[in-house]
Coordinates of C-alpha atoms in Angstrom, one line a residue:
X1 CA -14.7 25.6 21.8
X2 CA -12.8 22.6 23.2
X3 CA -9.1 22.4 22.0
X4 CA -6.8 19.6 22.5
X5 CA -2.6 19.6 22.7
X6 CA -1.5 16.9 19.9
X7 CA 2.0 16.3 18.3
X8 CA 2.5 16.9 14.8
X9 CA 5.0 14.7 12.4
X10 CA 5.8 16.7 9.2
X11 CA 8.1 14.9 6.2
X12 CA 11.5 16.7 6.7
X13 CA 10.5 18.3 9.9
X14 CA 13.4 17.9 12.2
X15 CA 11.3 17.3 15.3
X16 CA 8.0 16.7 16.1
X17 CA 6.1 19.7 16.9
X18 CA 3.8 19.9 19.8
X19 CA 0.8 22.4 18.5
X20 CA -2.6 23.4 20.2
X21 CA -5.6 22.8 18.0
X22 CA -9.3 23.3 18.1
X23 CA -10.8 19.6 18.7
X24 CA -12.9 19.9 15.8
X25 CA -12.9 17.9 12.2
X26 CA -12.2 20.8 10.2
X27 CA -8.8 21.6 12.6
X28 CA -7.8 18.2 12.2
X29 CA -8.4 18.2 8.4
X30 CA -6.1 21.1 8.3
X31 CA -3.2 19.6 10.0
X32 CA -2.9 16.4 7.9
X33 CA -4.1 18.2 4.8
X34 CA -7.1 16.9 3.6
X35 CA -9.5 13.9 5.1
X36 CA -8.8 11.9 8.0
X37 CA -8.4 8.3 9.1
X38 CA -6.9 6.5 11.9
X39 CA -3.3 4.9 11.1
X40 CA -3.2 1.0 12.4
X41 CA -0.1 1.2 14.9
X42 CA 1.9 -1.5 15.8
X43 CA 1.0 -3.8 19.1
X44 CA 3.3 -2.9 20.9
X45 CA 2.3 0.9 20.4
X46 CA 0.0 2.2 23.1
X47 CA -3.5 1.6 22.8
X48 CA -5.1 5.7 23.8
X49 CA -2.6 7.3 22.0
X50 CA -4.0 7.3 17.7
X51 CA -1.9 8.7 15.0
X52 CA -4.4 10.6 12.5
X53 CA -3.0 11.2 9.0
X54 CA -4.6 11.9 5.5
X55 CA -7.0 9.3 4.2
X56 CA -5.5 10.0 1.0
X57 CA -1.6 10.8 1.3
X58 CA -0.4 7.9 -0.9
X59 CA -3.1 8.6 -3.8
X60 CA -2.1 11.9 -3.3
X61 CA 1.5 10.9 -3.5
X62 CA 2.3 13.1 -0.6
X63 CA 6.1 12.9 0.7
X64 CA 6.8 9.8 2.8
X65 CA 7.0 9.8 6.5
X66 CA 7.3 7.8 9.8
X67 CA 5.8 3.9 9.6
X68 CA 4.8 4.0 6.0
X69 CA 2.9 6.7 6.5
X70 CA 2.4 9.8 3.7
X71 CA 2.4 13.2 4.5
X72 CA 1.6 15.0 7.5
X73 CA 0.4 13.0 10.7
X74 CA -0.2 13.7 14.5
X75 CA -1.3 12.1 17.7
X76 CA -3.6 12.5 20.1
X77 CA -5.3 11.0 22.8
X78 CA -8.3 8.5 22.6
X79 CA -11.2 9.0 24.7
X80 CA -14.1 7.0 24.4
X81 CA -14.9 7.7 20.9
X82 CA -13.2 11.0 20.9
X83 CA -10.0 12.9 20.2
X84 CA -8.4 14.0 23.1
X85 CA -4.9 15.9 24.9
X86 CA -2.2 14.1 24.8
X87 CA -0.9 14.1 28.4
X88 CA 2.4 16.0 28.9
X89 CA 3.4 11.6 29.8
X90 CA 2.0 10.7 26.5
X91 CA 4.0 13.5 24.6
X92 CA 7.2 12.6 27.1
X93 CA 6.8 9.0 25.4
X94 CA 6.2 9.7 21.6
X95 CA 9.2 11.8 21.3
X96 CA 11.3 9.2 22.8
X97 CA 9.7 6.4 21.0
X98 CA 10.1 8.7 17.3
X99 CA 13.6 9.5 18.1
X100 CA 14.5 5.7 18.7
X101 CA 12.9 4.6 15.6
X102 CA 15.2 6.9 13.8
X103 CA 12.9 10.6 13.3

C-alpha cells in the first residue's frame, strides 16, 4: 500500500499537523470526515499543492476553518491525476504561508 505525507488543518488546532496516511479514498475520507472534494485555492496559491476537505462541511455545519473552509482539511501533492507527498519544500512553504495568513 502506497502512503503519502500530507498536512492536516483542524478548526482550533494550534498548528498544522504533518501526518502519514495511506493514499487511498477511504484514508482521506477519514481525515476530513466524510466525502471529499478539491477546495478552489486562490491564484496566487501553488498550482501541485490541493487542499482536500469535506464535500459537505457547511451542510454539515462543521466548525469554520482557514479560507472559508468547514471542518477539517489537508494538502497534498498533485500528480497527474493523483494525490501525492507533499515534498519536505512544499510542507516548508504551507506552514509559512498558514502562519502569515493568521493560523
Amino acid at each position: 500500500m502506497k502512503h503519502m505525507v500530507i498536512l492536516v488543518c483542524s478548526p482550533g488546532a494550534e498548528d498544522p499537523e504533518v501526518r502519514m496516511i495511506e493514499n487511498t479514498l477511504e484514508e482521506c475520507q477519514k481525515v476530513v470526515g466524510g466525502r471529499i472534494e478539491i477546495a478552489l485555492t486562490s491564484q496566487s496559491f501553488p498550482k501541485d499543492i490541493l487542499v482536500i476537505c469535506n464535500e459537505e462541511g457547511l451542510l454539515e455545519d462543521l466548525p469554520p476553518n482557514r479560507f472559508g473552509i468547514r471542518g477539517t482539511f489537508f494538502c497534498c501533492r498533485r500528480n497527474g491525476e493523483e494525490f501525492d507527498s507533499l515534498t519536505p519544500r512544499q510542507i516548508v512553504f504551507l506552514k509559512k504561508y498558514l502562519e502569515s495568513t493568521g493560523w
